[in-house]
CSV table of C-alpha atoms in Angstrom, one decimal:
chain,number,residue,atom,x,y,z
A,1,MET,CA,-11.4,-0.5,-13.0
A,2,ASP,CA,-12.4,-1.8,-16.5
A,3,GLU,CA,-14.2,1.4,-17.7
A,4,ILE,CA,-11.3,3.7,-16.4
A,5,VAL,CA,-8.7,1.3,-18.0
A,6,LYS,CA,-10.9,1.6,-21.3
A,7,LEU,CA,-11.0,5.3,-21.3
A,8,ILE,CA,-7.0,5.6,-20.1
A,9,GLY,CA,-5.0,2.7,-21.2
A,10,LEU,CA,-2.8,0.6,-18.8
A,11,LYS,CA,-0.2,3.2,-18.0
A,12,ASN,CA,-2.1,5.2,-15.1
A,13,ASN,CA,-4.2,2.9,-13.8
A,14,CYS,CA,-2.6,2.1,-10.2
A,15,THR,CA,-3.2,5.7,-9.4
A,16,PHE,CA,-7.1,5.3,-10.0
A,17,CYS,CA,-6.9,1.8,-8.1
A,18,GLY,CA,-5.5,3.4,-5.4
A,19,VAL,CA,-7.3,6.1,-4.7
A,20,PHE,CA,-10.7,3.4,-5.1
A,21,ARG,CA,-8.8,1.2,-2.6
A,22,ARG,CA,-8.6,4.2,-0.1
A,23,GLN,CA,-11.9,5.2,-0.8
A,24,ALA,CA,-13.4,1.9,0.0
A,25,LEU,CA,-11.0,1.8,3.4
A,26,ASP,CA,-12.7,4.9,4.1
A,27,ARG,CA,-16.1,4.1,3.4
A,28,GLY,CA,-15.8,0.9,5.5
A,29,ALA,CA,-14.4,2.8,8.5
A,30,ALA,CA,-16.9,5.0,8.3
A,31,LEU,CA,-19.5,2.6,8.4
A,32,LEU,CA,-18.1,0.8,11.2
A,33,LYS,CA,-17.7,4.2,13.1
A,34,VAL,CA,-14.0,3.7,14.0
A,35,ASP,CA,-12.0,6.0,15.5
A,36,LYS,CA,-8.7,5.3,13.3
A,37,LEU,CA,-8.0,2.8,10.3
A,38,VAL,CA,-5.1,0.6,10.6
A,39,THR,CA,-3.1,-1.0,7.9
A,40,GLY,CA,-0.7,-3.3,7.4
A,41,HIS,CA,2.2,-1.7,5.7
A,42,ASN,CA,5.5,-2.4,6.5
A,43,GLU,CA,8.9,-1.2,6.2
A,44,ASP,CA,9.6,-3.0,3.2
A,45,ASP,CA,6.3,-0.7,1.7
A,46,ILE,CA,7.4,1.9,2.8
A,47,ALA,CA,10.9,2.1,1.3
A,48,GLU,CA,9.3,1.0,-2.2
A,49,THR,CA,6.5,4.0,-2.1
A,50,VAL,CA,10.1,6.3,-1.2
A,51,LEU,CA,11.7,4.9,-3.9
A,52,LEU,CA,9.1,5.3,-6.3
A,53,ASN,CA,8.6,9.0,-5.4
A,54,ILE,CA,12.0,9.8,-5.9
A,55,LEU,CA,12.3,8.0,-9.2
A,56,ARG,CA,9.3,10.0,-10.6
A,57,GLY,CA,9.9,12.9,-8.7
A,58,ASP,CA,7.2,13.6,-6.3
A,59,ILE,CA,9.2,14.8,-3.7
A,60,SER,CA,6.3,16.7,-2.1
A,61,ARG,CA,4.9,12.9,-1.0
A,62,LEU,CA,8.0,11.6,1.0
A,63,SER,CA,6.9,13.2,4.4
A,64,ARG,CA,3.4,11.6,3.9
A,65,CYS,CA,4.5,8.3,3.1
A,66,THR,CA,7.1,7.6,5.8
A,67,SER,CA,4.8,9.2,8.6
A,68,ILE,CA,3.4,6.4,11.3
A,69,THR,CA,0.1,8.4,11.6
A,70,THR,CA,-1.7,10.3,8.3
A,71,GLY,CA,-5.0,11.5,7.7
A,72,GLU,CA,-4.8,13.3,11.5
A,73,ASP,CA,-7.0,16.5,9.8
A,74,GLY,CA,-9.6,14.5,7.8
A,75,PRO,CA,-12.5,12.1,9.2
A,76,ILE,CA,-10.6,8.9,10.0
A,77,PRO,CA,-6.5,8.6,10.7
A,78,ARG,CA,-4.6,6.0,9.6
A,79,CYS,CA,-2.1,4.6,11.0
A,80,LYS,CA,1.2,1.7,10.5
A,81,PRO,CA,1.8,-0.1,13.2
A,82,PHE,CA,4.0,-2.1,11.1
A,83,LYS,CA,6.3,0.5,9.8
A,84,TYR,CA,9.1,-0.8,11.6
A,85,THR,CA,8.6,-4.2,11.0
A,86,TYR,CA,10.1,-6.2,7.7
A,87,GLU,CA,7.7,-8.2,5.4
A,88,LYS,CA,10.2,-10.8,6.0
A,89,GLU,CA,9.1,-10.7,9.9
A,90,ILE,CA,5.8,-11.0,9.4
A,91,VAL,CA,5.6,-13.9,7.0
A,92,ILE,CA,7.9,-15.9,9.6
A,93,TYR,CA,6.0,-14.6,12.4
A,94,PRO,CA,2.8,-16.8,11.4
A,95,PHE,CA,4.6,-19.7,9.7
A,96,PHE,CA,6.0,-20.4,13.1
A,97,LEU,CA,3.4,-20.5,14.9
A,98,TYR,CA,2.0,-22.8,12.5
A,99,PHE,CA,-1.0,-20.5,10.8
A,100,ILE,CA,-2.0,-21.4,7.4
A,101,PHE,CA,-1.9,-17.9,5.4
A,102,LEU,CA,-1.6,-16.8,1.4
A,103,THR,CA,1.0,-14.6,0.5
A,104,ALA,CA,0.5,-11.4,-1.4
A,105,VAL,CA,-0.1,-12.6,-4.9
A,106,ASP,CA,-0.1,-9.3,-6.1
A,107,ARG,CA,3.4,-8.7,-5.6
A,108,PHE,CA,4.3,-11.8,-8.2
A,109,LEU,CA,1.3,-10.5,-10.6
A,110,VAL,CA,3.4,-7.2,-10.4
A,111,ILE,CA,6.7,-8.4,-10.7
A,112,GLU,CA,5.3,-10.8,-13.9
A,113,HIS,CA,3.8,-8.1,-15.5
A,114,GLY,CA,7.2,-5.9,-15.4
A,115,LEU,CA,5.4,-2.8,-13.9
A,116,TYR,CA,7.5,-0.1,-11.7
A,117,ARG,CA,6.9,-1.5,-8.6
A,118,GLY,CA,7.8,-4.5,-9.3
A,119,LYS,CA,11.3,-3.3,-10.6
A,120,ILE,CA,11.4,-1.3,-7.4
A,121,ILE,CA,10.7,-4.6,-5.3
A,122,LEU,CA,13.2,-6.5,-7.3
A,123,PHE,CA,16.1,-3.3,-6.9
């Protein structure tokens, strides 16, 4: 990722990072020989993505980002079981069960740096 930032700068490096993350998940899932890859995307994540796609004018991605199951035509389909669950509910659940957990630090970094997704989160 450092090499890519050196080549293209800070402006569009999120795209490359997302590709690398998805590729790492796909490779891990293939190594484990799983039937489906389950992600923790929740309703708030999907709302942010929808708004980002609309603001960018990327209407073609709207149907893909809102589906519960994606990639069914690929080697390992992905599903989002928390699609209809608010992030707040997900955070409250372990709190009431007295689990020790970490919150999503990257969200605070995004807001701190004033990046586009951070502005959407605040919106």
